[in-house]
Coordinates of C-alpha atoms in Angstrom, one line a residue:
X1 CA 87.7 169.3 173.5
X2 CA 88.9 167.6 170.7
X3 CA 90.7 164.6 173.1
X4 CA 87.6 164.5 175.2
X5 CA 86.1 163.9 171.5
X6 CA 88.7 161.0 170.8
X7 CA 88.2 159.8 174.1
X8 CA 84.1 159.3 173.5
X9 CA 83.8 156.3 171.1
X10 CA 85.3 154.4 173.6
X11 CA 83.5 155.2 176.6
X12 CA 79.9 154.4 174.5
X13 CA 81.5 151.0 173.0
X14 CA 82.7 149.9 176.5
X15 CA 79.3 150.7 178.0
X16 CA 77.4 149.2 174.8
X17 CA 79.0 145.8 175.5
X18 CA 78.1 146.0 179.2
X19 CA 74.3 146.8 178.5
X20 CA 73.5 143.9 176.1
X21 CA 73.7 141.1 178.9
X22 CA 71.6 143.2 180.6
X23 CA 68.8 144.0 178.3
X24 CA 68.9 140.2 177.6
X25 CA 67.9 138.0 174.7
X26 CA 69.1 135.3 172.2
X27 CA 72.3 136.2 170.5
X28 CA 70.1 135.9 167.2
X29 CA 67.6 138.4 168.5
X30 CA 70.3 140.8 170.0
X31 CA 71.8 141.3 166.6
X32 CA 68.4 142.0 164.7
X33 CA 67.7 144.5 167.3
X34 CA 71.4 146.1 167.1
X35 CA 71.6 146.1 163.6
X36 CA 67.9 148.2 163.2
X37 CA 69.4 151.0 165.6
X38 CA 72.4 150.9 163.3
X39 CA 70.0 151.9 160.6
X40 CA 68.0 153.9 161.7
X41 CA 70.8 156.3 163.1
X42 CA 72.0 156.4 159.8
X43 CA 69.6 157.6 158.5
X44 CA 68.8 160.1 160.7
X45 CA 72.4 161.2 160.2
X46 CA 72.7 161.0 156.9
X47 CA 71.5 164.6 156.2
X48 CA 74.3 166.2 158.1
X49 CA 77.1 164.1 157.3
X50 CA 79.6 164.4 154.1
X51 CA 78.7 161.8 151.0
X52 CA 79.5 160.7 147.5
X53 CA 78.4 157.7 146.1
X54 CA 79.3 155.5 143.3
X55 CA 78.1 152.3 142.3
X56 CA 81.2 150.2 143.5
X57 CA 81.3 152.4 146.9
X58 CA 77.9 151.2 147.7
X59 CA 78.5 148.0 146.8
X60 CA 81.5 147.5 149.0
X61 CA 80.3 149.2 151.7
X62 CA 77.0 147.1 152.0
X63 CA 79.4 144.2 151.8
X64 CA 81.5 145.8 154.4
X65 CA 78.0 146.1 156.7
X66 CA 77.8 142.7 156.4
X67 CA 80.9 141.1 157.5
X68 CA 80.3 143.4 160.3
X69 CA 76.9 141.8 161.4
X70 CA 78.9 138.4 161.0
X71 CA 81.4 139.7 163.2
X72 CA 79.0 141.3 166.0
X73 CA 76.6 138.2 166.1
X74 CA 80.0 136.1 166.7
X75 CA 80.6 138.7 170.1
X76 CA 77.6 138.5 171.1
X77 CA 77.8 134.4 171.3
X78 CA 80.9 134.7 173.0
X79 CA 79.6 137.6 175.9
X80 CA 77.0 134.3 176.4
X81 CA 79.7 131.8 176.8
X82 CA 82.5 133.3 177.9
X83 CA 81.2 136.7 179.5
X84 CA 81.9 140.0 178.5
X85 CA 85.2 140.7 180.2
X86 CA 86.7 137.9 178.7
X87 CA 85.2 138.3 175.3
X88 CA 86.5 142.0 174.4
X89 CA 90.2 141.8 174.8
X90 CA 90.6 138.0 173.3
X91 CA 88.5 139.9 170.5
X92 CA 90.2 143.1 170.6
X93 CA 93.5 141.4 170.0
X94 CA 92.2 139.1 167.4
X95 CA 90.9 141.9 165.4
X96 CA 94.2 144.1 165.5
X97 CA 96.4 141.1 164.5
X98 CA 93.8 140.8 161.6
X99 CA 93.3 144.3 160.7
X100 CA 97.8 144.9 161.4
X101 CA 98.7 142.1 158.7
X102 CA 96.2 142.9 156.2
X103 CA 97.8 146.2 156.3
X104 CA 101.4 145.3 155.8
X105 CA 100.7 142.9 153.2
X106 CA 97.9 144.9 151.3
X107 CA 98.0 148.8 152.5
X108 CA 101.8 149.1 152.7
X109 CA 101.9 150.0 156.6
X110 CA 105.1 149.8 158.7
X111 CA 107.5 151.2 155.3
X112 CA 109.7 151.9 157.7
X113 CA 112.5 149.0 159.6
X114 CA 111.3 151.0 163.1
X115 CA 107.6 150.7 162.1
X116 CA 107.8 146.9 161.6
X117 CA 109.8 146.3 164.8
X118 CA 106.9 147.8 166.9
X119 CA 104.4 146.1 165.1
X120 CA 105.5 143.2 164.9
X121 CA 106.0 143.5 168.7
X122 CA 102.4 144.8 169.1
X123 CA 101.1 141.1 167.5
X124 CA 103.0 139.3 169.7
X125 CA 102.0 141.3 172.7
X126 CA 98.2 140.8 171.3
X127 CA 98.8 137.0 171.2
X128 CA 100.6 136.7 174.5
X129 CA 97.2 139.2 175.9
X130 CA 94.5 137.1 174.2
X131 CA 96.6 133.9 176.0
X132 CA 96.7 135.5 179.2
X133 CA 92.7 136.4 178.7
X134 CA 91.1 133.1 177.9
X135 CA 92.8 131.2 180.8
X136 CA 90.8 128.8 182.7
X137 CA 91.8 127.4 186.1
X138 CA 91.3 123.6 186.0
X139 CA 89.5 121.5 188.4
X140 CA 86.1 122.4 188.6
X141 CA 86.4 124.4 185.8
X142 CA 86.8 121.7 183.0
X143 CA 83.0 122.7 182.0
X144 CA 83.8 126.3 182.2
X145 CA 87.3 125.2 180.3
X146 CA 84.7 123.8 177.5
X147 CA 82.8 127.0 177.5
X148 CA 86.3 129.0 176.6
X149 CA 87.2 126.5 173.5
X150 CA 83.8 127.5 172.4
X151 CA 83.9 130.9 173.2
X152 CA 87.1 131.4 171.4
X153 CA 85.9 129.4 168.2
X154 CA 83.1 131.8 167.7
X155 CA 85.2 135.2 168.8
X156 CA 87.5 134.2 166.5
X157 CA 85.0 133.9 163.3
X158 CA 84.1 136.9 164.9
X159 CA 87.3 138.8 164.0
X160 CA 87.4 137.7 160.9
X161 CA 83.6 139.2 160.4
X162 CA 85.2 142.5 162.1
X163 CA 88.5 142.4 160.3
X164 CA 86.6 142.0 156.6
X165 CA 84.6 145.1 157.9
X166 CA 87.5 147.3 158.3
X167 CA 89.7 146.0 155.5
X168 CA 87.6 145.8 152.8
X169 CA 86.8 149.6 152.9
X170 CA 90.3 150.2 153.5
X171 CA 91.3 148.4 150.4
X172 CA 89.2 150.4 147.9
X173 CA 89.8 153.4 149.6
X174 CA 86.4 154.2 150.7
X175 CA 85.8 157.2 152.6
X176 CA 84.0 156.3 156.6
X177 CA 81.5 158.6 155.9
X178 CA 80.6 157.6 152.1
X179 CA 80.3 154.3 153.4
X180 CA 78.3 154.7 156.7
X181 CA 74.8 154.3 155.2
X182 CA 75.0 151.9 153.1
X183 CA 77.2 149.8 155.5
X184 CA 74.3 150.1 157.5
X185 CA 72.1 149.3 155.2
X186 CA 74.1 145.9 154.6
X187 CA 74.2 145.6 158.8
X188 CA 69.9 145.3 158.7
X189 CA 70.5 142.7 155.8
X190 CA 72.5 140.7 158.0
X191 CA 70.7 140.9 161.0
X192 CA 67.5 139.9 159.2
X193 CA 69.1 137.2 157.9
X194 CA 70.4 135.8 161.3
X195 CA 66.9 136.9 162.9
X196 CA 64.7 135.5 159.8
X197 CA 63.6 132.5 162.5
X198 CA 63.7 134.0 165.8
X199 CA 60.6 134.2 167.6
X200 CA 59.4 137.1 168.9
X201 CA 62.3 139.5 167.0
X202 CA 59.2 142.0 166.9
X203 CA 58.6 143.0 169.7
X204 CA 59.1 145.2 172.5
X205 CA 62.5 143.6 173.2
X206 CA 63.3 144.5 169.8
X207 CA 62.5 148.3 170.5
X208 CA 65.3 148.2 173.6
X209 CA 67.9 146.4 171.4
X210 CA 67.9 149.4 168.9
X211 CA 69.2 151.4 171.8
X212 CA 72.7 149.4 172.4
X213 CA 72.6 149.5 168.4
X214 CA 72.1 153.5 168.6
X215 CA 75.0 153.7 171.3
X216 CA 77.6 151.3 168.9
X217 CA 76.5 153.8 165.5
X218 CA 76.7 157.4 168.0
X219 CA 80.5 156.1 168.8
X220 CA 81.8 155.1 165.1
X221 CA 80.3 158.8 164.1
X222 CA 82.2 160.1 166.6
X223 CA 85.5 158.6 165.6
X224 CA 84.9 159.6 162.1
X225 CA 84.7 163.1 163.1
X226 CA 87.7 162.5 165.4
X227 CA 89.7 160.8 162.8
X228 CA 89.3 163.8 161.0
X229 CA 90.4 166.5 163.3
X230 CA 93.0 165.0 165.0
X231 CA 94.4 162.1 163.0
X232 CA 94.2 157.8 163.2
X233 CA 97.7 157.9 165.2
X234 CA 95.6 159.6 168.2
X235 CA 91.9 158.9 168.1
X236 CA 92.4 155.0 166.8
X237 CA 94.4 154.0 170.2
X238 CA 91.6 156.2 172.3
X239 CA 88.8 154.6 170.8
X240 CA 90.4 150.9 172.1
X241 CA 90.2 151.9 175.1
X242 CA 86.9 150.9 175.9
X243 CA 88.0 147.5 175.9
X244 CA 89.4 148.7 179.6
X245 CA 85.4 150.1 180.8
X246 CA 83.9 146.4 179.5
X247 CA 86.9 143.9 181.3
X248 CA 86.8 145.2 184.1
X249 CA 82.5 145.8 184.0
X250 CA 82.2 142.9 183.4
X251 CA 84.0 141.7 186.4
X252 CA 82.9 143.9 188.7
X253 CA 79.4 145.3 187.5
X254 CA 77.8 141.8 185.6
X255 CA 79.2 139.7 188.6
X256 CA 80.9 137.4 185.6
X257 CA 82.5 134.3 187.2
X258 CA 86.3 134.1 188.0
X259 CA 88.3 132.3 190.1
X260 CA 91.3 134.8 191.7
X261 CA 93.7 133.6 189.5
X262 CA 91.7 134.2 186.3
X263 CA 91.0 137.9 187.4
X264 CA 94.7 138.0 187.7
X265 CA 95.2 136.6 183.9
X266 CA 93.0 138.5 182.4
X267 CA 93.9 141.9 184.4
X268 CA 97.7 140.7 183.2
X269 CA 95.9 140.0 179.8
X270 CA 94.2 143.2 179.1
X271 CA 97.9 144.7 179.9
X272 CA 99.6 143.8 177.4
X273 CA 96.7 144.4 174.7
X274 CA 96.8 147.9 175.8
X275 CA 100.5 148.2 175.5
X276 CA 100.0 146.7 172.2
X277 CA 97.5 149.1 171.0
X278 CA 99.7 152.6 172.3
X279 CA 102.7 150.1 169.7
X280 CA 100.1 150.2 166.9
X281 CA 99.4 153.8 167.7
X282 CA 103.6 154.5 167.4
X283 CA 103.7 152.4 164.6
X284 CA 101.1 155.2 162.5
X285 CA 103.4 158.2 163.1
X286 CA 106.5 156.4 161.2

């Protein structure tokens, strides 16, 4: 049960990116309605899960909620440009590249000569992935070309949002569950602030967007819980694996368009990100 338990947060982040094309809407009013599920799931949790606060873990971790909103409003733009199953494994690498330096540099990860060698492998097989992943075929494709150099400029401030989000609770040692509310609480502030023009942002729409936002918050509980009962080294690589559900959805379920030889690359793509992630995964039992 507890694998099946690990295996969960991916499973409701691979269908959460397939369902927001679907339910439709700006990228501005997408990430208002996301980041008001977010809350209020919180909230609704916050009775039955763990918590101490102190004034710098609230602080951080609305800060933390933040960078996050940056980060999801940069995905969302780049499920519009580039589609979904393009999107999540050039921003899956990005953000393990991210989160894997700051790490070694700040956390003191990979101590060990063993633990470097397989990470530093696992970066290059991220960058060789995200390569293999935002191929275009040229030809007719020189406008969809221009679509992926934007696509990747705005997935890529999109990492940073997500790697800030991680990193910066990681560096004051804040505890997932100490900071879920009032990261989510600094998640609404962003999305308001992204929203504050948006026509229409309350509305019914509004009401079906909380639902994707629900799904995203029901997952990171989950791997909170799993985190705890079974360790980072085996519910962090099984929570990536969503990144597998929304490629290939998108693909096959959302009808994204792809020449043959771009399904190929980013089939050959999502590869070696995986493979990368089970490195990472090796690199947390050293």
């Amino acid at each position: 049960m507890d694998l099946v338990l690990a295996a969960m947060p991916s499973l409701v982040w691979g269908i959460y990116a397939l369902i927001m094309p679907v339910i439709g809407g700006t990228s501005r009013h997408q990430t208002f309605g996301v980041t008001i599920g977010c809350l209020l799931f919180a909230l609704i949790a916050f009775p039955f899960v763990p918590h101490t606060y102190t004034p710098l873990t609230v602080l951080i971790s609305f800060l933390s909620g933040i960078f996050w909103t940056i980060g999801n409003y940069g995905q969302i733009c780049g499920f519009k440009e580039i589609g979904v199953s393009s999107t999540m494994p050039i921003s899956t690498g990005e953000q393990l590249v991210g989160t894997s330096l700051v790490g070694v540099l700040f956390l003191g990860d990979w101590a060990s000569t063993q633990a470097k060698v397989l990470g530093f492998l696992a970066i290059a097989l991220f960058i060789v992935g995200v390569a293999f992943t935002s191929y275009v075929e040229r030809g007719d494709g020189d406008e969809r070309a221009n679509n992926m150099i934007t696509g990747l400029t705005v997935i890529t401030i999109s990492s940073l949002g997500f790697i800030a989000y991680v990193s910066v609770i990681q560096l004051f040692s804040i505890n997932s569950f100490d900071a879920m509310l009032p990261q989510a609480v600094g998640m609404f502030v962003g999305g308001l602030v992204i929203g504050a023009r948006e026509p229409g942002k309350f509305s019914k729409k509004t009401l079906v967007l909380m639902l994707p936002g629900i799904l995203w918050a029901i997952g990171n509980l989950i791997l909170m819980i799993s985190n705890s009962r079974l360790g980072v080294a085996i519910s962090f690589p099984m929570s990536q694996m969503g990144l597998i559900i929304s490629t290939i959805g998108g693909m096959v379920f959302l009808h994204e368009s792809k020449t043959r030889k771009e399904k190929i690359s980013v089939c050959i793509g999502l590869v070696f990100v995986v493979v990368g992630i089970a490195l990472v995964a090796l690199t947390k039992t050293m």
